[in-house]
Coordinates of N, CA, C and O in Angstrom, one line a residue:
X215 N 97.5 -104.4 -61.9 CA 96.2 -103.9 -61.7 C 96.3 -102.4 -61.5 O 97.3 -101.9 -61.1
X216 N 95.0 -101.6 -61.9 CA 95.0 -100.2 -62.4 C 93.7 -99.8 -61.4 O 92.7 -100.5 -61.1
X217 N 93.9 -99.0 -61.0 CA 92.5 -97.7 -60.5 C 92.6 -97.0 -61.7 O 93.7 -96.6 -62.1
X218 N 91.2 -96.6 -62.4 CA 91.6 -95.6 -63.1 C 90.1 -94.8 -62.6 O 89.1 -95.4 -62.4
X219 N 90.3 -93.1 -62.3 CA 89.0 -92.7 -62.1 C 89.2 -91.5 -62.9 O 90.1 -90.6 -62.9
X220 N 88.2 -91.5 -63.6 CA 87.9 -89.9 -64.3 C 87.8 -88.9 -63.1 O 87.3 -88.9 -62.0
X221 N 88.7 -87.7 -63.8 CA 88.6 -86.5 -63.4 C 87.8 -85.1 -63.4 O 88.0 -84.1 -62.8
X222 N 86.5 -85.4 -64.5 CA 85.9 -84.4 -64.4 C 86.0 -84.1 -65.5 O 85.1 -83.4 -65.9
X223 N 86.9 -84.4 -66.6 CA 87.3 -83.5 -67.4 C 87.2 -84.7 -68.4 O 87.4 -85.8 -68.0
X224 N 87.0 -84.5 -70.1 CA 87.2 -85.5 -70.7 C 88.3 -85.8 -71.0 O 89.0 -85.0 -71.6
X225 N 88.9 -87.2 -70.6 CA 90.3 -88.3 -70.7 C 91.2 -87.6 -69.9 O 92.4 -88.0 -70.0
X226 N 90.7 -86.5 -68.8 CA 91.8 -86.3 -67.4 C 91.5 -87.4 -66.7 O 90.3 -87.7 -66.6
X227 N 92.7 -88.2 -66.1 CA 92.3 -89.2 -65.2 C 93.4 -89.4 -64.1 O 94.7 -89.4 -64.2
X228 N 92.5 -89.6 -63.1 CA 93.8 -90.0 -62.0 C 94.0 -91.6 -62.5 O 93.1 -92.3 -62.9
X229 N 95.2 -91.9 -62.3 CA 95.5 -93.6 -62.2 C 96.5 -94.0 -60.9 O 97.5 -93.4 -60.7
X230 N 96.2 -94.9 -60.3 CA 96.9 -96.0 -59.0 C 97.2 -97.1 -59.5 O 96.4 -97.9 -59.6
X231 N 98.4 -97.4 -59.9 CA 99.0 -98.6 -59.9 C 99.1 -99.0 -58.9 O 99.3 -98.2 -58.0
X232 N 98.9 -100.2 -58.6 CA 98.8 -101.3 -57.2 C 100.3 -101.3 -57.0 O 101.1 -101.3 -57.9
X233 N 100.5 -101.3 -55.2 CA 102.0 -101.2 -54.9 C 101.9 -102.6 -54.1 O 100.8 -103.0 -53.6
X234 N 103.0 -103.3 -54.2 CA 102.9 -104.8 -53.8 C 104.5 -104.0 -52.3 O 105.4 -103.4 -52.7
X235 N 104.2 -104.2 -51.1 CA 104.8 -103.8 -50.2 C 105.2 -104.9 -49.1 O 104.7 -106.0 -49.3
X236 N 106.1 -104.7 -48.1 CA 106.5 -105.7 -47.2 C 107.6 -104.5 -46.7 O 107.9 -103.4 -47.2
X237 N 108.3 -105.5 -45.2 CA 109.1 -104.4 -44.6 C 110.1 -103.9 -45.2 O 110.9 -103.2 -44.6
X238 N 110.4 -104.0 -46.9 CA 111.4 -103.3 -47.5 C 111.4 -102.3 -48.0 O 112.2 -101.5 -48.3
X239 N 110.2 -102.6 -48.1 CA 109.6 -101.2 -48.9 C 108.6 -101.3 -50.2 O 107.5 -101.6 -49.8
X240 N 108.6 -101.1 -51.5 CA 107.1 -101.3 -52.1 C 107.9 -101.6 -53.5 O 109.0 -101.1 -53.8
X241 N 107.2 -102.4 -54.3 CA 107.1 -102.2 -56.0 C 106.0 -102.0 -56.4 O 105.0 -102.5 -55.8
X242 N 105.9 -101.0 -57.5 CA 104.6 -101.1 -58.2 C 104.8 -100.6 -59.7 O 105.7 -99.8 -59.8
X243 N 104.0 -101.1 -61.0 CA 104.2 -101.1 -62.1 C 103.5 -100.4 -62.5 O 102.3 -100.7 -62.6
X244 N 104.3 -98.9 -63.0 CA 103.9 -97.5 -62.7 C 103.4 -97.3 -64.6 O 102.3 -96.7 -64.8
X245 N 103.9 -97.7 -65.7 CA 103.4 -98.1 -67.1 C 103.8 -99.5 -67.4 O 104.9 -100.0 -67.2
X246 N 102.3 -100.4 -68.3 CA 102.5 -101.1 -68.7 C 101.8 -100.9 -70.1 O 100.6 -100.6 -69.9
X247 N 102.2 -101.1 -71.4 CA 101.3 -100.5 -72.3 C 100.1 -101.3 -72.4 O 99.0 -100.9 -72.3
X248 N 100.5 -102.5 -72.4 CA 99.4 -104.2 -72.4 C 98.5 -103.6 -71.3 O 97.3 -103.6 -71.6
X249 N 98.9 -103.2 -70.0 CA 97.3 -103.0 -69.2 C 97.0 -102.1 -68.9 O 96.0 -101.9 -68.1
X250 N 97.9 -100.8 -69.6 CA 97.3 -99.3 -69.9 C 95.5 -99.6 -70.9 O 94.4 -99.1 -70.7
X251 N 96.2 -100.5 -71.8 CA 95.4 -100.7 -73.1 C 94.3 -101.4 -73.3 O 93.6 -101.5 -74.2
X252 N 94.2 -102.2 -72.0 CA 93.1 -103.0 -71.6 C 92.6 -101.7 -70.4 O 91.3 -101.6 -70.5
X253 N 93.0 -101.0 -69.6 CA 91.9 -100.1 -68.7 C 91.7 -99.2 -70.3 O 91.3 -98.2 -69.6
X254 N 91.7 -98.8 -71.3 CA 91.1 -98.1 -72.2 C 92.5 -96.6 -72.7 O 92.2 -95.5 -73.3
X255 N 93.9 -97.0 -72.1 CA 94.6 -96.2 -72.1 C 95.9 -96.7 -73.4 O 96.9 -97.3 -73.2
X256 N 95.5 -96.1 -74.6 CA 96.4 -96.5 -75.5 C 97.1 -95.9 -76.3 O 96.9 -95.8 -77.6
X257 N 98.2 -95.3 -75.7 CA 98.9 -94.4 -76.0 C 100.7 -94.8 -76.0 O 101.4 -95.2 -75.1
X258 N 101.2 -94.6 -77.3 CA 102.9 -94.6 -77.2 C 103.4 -93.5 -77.2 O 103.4 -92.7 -78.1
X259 N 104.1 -93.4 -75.9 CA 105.0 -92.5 -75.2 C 106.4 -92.4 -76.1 O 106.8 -93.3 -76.7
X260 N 107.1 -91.0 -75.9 CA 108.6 -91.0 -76.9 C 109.2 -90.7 -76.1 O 110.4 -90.9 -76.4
X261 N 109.0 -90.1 -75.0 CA 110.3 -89.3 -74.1 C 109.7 -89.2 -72.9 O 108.5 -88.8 -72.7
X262 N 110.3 -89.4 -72.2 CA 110.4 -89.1 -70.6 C 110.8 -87.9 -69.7 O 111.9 -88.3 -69.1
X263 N 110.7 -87.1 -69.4 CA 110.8 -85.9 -68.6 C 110.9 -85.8 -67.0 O 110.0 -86.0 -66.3
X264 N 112.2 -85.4 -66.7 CA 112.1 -85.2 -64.8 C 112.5 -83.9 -64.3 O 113.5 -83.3 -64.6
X265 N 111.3 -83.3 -63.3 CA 111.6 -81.8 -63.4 C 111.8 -82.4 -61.9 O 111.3 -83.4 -61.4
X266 N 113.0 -81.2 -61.0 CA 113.2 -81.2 -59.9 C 112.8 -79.9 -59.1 O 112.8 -79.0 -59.9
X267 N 112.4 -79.6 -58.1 CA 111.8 -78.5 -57.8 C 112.9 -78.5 -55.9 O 112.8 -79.2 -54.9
X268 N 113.7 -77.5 -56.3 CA 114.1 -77.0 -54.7 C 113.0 -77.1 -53.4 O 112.8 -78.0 -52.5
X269 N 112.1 -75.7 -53.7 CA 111.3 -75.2 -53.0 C 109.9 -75.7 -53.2 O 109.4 -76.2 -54.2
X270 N 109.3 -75.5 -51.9 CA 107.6 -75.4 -52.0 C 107.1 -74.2 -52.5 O 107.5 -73.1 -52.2
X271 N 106.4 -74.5 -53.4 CA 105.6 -72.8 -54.6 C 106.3 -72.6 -55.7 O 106.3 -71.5 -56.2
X272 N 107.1 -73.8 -56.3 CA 107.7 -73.5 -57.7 C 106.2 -73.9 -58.5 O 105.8 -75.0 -58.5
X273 N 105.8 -73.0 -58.9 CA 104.6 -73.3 -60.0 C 105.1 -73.5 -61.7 O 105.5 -72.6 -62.4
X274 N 105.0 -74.4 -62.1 CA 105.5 -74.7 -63.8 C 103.9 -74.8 -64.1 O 103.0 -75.6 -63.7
X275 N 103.8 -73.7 -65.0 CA 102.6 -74.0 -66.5 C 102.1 -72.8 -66.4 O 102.6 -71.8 -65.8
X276 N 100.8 -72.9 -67.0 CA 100.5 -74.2 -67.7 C 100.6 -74.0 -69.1 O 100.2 -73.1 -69.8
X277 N 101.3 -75.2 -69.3 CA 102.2 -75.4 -70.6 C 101.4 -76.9 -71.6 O 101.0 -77.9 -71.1
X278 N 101.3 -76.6 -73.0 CA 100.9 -77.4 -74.1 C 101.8 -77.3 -75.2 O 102.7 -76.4 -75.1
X279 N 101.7 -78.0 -76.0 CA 101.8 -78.0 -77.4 C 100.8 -77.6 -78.4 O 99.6 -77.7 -78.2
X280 N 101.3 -77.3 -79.2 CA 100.2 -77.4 -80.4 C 99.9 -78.4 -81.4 O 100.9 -78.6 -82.1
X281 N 98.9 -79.0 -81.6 CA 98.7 -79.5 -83.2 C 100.2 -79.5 -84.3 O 101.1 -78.7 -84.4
X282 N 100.1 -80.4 -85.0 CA 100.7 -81.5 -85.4 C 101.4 -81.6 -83.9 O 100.8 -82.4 -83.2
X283 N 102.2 -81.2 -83.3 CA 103.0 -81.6 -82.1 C 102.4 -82.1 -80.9 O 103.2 -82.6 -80.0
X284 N 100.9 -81.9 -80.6 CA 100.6 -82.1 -78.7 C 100.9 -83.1 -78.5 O 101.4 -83.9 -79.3
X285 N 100.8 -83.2 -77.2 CA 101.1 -84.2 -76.1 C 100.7 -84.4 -75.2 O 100.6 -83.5 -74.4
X286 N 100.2 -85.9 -75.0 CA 99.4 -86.5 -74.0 C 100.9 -86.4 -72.8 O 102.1 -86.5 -72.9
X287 N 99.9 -86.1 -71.6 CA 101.0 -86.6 -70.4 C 100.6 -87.6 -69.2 O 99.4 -87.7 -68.9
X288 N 101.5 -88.1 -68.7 CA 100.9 -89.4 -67.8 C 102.1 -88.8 -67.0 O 103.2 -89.2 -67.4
X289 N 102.1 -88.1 -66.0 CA 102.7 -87.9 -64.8 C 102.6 -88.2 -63.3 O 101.5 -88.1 -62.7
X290 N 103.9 -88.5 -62.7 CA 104.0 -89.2 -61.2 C 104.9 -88.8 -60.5 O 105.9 -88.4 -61.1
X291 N 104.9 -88.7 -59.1 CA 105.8 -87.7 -58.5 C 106.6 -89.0 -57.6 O 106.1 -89.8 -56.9
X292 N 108.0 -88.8 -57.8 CA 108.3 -89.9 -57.3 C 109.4 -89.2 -55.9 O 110.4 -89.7 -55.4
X293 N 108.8 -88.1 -55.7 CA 109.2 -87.6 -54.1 C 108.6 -86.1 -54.0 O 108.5 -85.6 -55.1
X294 N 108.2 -85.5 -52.9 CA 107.6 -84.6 -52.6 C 105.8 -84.8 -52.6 O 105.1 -85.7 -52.4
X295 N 105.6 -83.5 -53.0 CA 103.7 -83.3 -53.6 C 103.6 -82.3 -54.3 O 104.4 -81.4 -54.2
X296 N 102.5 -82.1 -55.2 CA 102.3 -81.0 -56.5 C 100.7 -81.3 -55.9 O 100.1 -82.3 -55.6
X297 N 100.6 -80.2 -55.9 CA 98.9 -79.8 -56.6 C 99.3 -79.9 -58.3 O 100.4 -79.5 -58.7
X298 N 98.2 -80.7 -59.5 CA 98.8 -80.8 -60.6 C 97.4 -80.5 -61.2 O 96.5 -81.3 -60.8
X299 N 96.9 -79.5 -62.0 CA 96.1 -78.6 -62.8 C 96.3 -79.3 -64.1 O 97.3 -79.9 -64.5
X300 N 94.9 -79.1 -65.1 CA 94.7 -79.6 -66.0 C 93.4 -78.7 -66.9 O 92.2 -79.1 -66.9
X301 N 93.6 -78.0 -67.2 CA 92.6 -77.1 -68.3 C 92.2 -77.4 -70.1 O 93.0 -77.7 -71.0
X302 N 91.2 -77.2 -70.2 CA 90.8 -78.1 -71.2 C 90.4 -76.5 -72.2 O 89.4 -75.8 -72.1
X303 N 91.7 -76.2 -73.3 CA 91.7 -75.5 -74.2 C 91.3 -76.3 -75.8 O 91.9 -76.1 -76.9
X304 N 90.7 -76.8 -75.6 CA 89.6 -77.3 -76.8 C 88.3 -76.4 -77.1 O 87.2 -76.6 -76.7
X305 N 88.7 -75.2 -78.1 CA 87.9 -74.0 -78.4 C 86.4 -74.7 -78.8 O 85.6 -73.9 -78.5
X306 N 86.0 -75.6 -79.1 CA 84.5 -76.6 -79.5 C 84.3 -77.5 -77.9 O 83.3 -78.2 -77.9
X307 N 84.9 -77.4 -77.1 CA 84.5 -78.2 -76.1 C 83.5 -77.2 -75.2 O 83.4 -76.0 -75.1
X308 N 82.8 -78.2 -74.7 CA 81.5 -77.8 -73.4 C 82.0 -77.3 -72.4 O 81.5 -76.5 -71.6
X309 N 83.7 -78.0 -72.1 CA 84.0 -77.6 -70.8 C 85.4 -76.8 -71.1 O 86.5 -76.9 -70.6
X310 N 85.0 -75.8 -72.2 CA 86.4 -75.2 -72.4 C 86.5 -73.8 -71.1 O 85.6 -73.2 -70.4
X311 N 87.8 -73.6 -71.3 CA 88.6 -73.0 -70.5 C 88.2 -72.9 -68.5 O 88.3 -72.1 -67.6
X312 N 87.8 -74.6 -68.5 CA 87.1 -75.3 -67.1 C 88.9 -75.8 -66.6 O 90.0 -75.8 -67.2
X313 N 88.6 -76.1 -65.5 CA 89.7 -77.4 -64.8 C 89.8 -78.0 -63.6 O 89.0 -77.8 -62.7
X314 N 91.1 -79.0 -63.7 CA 90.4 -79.6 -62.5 C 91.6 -79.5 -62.1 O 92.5 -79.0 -62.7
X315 N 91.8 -80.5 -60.3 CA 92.7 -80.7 -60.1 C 93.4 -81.8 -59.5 O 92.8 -82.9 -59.7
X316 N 94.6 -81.9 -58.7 CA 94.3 -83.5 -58.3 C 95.8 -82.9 -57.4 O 96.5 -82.0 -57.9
X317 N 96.1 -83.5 -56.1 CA 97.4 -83.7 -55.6 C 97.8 -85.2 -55.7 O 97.0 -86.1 -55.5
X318 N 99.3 -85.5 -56.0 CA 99.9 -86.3 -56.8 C 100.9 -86.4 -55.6 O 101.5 -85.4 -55.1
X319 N 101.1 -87.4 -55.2 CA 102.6 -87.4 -54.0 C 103.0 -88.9 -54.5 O 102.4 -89.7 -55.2
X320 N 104.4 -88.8 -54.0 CA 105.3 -90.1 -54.2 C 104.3 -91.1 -52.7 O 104.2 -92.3 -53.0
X321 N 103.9 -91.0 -51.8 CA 103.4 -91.6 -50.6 C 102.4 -92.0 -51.5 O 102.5 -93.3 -51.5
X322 N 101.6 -91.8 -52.1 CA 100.3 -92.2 -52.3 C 100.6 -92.7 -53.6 O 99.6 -93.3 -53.9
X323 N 101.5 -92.9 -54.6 CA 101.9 -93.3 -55.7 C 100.9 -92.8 -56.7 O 100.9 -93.6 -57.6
X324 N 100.2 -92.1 -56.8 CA 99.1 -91.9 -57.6 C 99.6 -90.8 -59.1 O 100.6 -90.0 -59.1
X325 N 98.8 -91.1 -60.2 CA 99.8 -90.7 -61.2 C 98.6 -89.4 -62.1 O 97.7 -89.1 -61.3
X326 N 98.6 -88.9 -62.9 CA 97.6 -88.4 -63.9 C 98.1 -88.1 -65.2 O 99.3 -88.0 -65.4
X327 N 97.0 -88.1 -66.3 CA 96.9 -88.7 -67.3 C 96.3 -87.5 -67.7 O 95.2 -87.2 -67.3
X328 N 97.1 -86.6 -68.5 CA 96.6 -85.1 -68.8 C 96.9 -85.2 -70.6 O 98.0 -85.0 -71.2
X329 N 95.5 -85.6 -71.5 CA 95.5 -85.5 -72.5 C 96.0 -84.3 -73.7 O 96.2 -83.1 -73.4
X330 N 96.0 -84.8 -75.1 CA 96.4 -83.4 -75.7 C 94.8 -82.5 -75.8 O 93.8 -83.1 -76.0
X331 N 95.0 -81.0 -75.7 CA 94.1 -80.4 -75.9 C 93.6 -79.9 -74.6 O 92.6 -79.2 -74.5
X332 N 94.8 -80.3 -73.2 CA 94.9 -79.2 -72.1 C 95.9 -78.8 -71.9 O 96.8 -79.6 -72.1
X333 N 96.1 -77.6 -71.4 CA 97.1 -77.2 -70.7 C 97.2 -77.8 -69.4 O 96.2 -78.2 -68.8
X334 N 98.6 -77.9 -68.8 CA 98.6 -78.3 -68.0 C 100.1 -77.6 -67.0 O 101.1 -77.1 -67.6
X335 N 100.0 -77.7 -65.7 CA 100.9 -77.3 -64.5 C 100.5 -77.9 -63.3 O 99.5 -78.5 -63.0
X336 N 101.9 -77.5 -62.4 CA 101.7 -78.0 -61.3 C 102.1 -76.8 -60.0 O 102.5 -75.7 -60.2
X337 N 102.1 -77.3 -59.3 CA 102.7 -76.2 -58.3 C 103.7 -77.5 -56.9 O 103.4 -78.7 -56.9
X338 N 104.5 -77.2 -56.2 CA 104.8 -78.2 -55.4 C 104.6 -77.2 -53.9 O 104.9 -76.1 -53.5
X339 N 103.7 -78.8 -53.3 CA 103.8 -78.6 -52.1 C 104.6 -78.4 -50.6 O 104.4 -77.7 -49.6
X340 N 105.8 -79.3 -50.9 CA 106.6 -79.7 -50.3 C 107.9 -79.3 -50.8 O 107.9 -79.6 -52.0
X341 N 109.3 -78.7 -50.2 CA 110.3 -79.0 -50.9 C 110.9 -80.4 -51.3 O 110.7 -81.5 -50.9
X342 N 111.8 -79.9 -52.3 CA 112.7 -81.3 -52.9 C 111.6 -82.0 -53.5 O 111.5 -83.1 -53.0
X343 N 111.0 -81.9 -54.1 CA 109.9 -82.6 -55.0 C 110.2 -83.0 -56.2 O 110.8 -82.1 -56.7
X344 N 110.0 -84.0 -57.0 CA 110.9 -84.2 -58.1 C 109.3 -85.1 -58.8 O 108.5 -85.8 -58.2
X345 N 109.3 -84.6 -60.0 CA 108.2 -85.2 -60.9 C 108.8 -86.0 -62.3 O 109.5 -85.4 -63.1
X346 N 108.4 -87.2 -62.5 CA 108.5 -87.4 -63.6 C 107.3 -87.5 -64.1 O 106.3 -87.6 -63.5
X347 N 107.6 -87.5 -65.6 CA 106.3 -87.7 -66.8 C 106.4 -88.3 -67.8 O 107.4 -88.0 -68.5
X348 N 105.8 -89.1 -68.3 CA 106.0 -89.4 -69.7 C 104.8 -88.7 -71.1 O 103.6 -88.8 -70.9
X349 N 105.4 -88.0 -72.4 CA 104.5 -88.0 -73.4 C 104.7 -88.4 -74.5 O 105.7 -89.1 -74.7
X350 N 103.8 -88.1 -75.2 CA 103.3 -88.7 -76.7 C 104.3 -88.4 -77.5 O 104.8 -89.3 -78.1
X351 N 104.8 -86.8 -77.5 CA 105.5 -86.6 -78.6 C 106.8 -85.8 -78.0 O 106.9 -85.7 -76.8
X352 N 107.8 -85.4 -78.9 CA 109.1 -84.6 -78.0 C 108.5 -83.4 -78.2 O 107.5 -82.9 -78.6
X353 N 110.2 -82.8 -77.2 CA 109.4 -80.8 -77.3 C 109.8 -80.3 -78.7 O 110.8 -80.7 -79.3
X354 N 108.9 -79.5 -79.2 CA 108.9 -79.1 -80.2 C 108.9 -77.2 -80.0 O 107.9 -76.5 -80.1
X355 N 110.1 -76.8 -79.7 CA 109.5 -75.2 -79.4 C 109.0 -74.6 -80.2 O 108.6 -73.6 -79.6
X356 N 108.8 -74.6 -81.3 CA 107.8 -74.5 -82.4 C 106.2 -74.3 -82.2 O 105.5 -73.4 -82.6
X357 N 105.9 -75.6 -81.5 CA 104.6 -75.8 -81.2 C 104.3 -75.2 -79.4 O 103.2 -75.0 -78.8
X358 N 105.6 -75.1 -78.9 CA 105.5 -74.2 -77.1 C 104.6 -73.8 -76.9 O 104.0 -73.9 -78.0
X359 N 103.6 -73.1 -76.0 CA 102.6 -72.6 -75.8 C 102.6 -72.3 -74.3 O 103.1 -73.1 -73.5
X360 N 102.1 -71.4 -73.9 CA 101.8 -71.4 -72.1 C 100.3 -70.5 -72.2 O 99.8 -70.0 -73.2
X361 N 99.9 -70.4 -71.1 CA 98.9 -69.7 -70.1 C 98.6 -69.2 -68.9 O 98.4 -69.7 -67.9
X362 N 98.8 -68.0 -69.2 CA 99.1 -66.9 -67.1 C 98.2 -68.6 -66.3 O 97.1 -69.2 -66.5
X363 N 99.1 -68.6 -65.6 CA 98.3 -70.0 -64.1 C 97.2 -68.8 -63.5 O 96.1 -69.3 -63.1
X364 N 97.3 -67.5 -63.4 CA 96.2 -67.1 -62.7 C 95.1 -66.4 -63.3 O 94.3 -65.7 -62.7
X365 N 95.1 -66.8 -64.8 CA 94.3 -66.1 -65.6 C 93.0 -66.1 -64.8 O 92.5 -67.2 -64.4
X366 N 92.1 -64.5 -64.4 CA 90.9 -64.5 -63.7 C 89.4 -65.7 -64.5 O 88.5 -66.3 -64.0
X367 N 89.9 -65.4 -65.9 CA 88.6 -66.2 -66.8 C 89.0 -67.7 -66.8 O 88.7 -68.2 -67.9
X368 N 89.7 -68.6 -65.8 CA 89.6 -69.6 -65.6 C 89.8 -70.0 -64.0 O 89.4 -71.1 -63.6
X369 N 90.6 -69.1 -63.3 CA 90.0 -69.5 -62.0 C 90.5 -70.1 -61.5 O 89.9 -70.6 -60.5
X370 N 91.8 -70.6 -61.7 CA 92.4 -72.0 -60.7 C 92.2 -71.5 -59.0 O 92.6 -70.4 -58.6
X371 N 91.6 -72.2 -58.4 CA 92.3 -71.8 -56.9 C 93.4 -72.5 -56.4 O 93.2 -73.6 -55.7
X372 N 94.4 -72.1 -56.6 CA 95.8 -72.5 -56.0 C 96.1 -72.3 -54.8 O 95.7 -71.2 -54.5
X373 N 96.6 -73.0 -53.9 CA 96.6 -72.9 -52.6 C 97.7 -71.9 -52.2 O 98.7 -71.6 -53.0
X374 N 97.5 -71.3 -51.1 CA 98.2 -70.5 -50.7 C 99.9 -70.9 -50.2 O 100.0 -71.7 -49.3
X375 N 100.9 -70.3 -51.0 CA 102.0 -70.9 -50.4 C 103.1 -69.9 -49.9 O 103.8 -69.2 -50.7
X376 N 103.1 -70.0 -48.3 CA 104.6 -68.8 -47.9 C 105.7 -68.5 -48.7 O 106.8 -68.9 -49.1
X377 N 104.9 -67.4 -48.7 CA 106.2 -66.6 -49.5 C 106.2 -66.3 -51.0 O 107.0 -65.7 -51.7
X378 N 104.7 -67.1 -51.3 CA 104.4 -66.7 -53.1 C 105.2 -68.1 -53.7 O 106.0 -68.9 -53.2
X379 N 104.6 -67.8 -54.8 CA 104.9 -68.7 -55.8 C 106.5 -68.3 -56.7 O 106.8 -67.2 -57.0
X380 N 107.1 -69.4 -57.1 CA 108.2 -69.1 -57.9 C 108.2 -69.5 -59.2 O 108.0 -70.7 -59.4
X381 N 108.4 -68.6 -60.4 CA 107.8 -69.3 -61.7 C 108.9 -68.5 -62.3 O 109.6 -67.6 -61.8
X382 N 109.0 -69.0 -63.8 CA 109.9 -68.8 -64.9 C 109.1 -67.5 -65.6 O 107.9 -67.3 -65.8
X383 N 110.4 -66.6 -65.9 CA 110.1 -65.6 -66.5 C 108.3 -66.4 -67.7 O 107.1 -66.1 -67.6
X384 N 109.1 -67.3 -68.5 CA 108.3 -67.7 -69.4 C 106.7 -67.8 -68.7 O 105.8 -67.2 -69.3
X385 N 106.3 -68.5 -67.5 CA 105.4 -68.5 -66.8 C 105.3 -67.4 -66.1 O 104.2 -67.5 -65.6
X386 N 105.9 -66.1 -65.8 CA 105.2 -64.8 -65.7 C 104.6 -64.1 -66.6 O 103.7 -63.3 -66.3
X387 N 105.0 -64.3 -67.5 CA 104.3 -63.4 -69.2 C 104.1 -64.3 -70.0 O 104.6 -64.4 -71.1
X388 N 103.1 -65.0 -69.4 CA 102.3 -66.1 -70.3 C 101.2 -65.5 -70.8 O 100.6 -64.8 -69.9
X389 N 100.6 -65.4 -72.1 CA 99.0 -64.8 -72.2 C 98.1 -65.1 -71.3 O 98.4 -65.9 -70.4
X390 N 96.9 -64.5 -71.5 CA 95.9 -65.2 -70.6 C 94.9 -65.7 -71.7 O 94.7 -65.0 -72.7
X391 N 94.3 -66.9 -71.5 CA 93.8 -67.5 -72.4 C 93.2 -66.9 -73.9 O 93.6 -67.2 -75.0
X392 N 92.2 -65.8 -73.3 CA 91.4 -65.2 -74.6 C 92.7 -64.9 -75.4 O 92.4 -64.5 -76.6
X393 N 93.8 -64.9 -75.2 CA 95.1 -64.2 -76.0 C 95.7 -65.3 -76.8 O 96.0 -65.0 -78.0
X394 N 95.9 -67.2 -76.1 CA 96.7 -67.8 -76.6 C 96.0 -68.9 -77.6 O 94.8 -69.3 -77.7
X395 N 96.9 -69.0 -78.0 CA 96.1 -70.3 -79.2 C 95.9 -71.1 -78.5 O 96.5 -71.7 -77.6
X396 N 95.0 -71.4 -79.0 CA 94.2 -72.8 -78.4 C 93.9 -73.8 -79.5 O 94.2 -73.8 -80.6
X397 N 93.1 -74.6 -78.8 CA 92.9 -76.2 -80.2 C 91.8 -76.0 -80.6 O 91.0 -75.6 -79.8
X398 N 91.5 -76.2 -81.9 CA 90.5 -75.6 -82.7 C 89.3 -76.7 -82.4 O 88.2 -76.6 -82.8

């Protein structure tokens, strides 16, 4: 069984797989394609991805693919917490260069579902935080793309974290939207 709740955004969604628990501790059936596809989620994944994050304020993104290559992502944090951002660079959409957000922890098992045609990042709240993801397609550096996280013409409010944020060159000299390709 699935919680699935829209995010604000079209096909951002938070998802709760049911955790079946006792004094050992919990199972829960984090993808099933059969009841992805019955809550309206029907998507085949090729690769799996696990980022580990030392510190609290490593910020990764926000990062897409491009056309023939994007990728849907369905990410879960399976220790620490992320604030996890989701921006909708679909140049014809209503809610372009909008976003939303959602905190993601291994405690709360809750997962998101970040379609192609946003960018997307996270930041971690906690040290030692470790995220996995699954997407649609592999990395294609070809199709790479990023977006300054603080671009002023979209606004994220990111929480304040001691000591600043820690990001990859690539994530300091990211364009800011009006600059990067987006999905037509």
């Amino acid at each position: 069984m699935l919680e699935v709740r829209p995010l604000g955004l079209d096909g951002v969604l938070e998802i709760v797989p049911k955790r079946h628990g006792d004094a050992r501790g919990f199972f829960s059936e984090t993808w099933n394609a059969a009841r992805f596809a019955e809550a309206g989620i029907d998507l085949a994944f090729v690769q799996d991805n696990h980022s580990y994050s030392a510190a609290a304020g490593v910020l990764r993104g926000l990062h897409y693919q491009l056309p023939p290559r994007a990728q849907d992502k369905l990410l879960r944090v399976v220790r620490g917490r992320v604030l996890d951002v989701a921006v909708d660079i679909r140049s014809t959409s209503p809610t372009f260069g909008k976003w939303v957000a959602l905190e993601i922890s291994a405690q709360i098992g809750n997962q998101i579902l970040v379609p192609k045609g946003f960018a997307h990042g996270f930041v971690t709240l906690v040290p030692d935080t470790e995220v996995l993801y699954k997407v649609t397609d592999t990395y294609s550096p070809e199709h790479d793309r990023s977006i300054r996280f603080d671009d002023p013409a979209i606004g994220i409010e990111w929480p304040a974290i001691p000591g600043g944020f820690q990001l990859s060159d690539k994530d300091r000299n990211a364009p800011l939207l009006a600059m990067a390709e987006v999905f037509a």
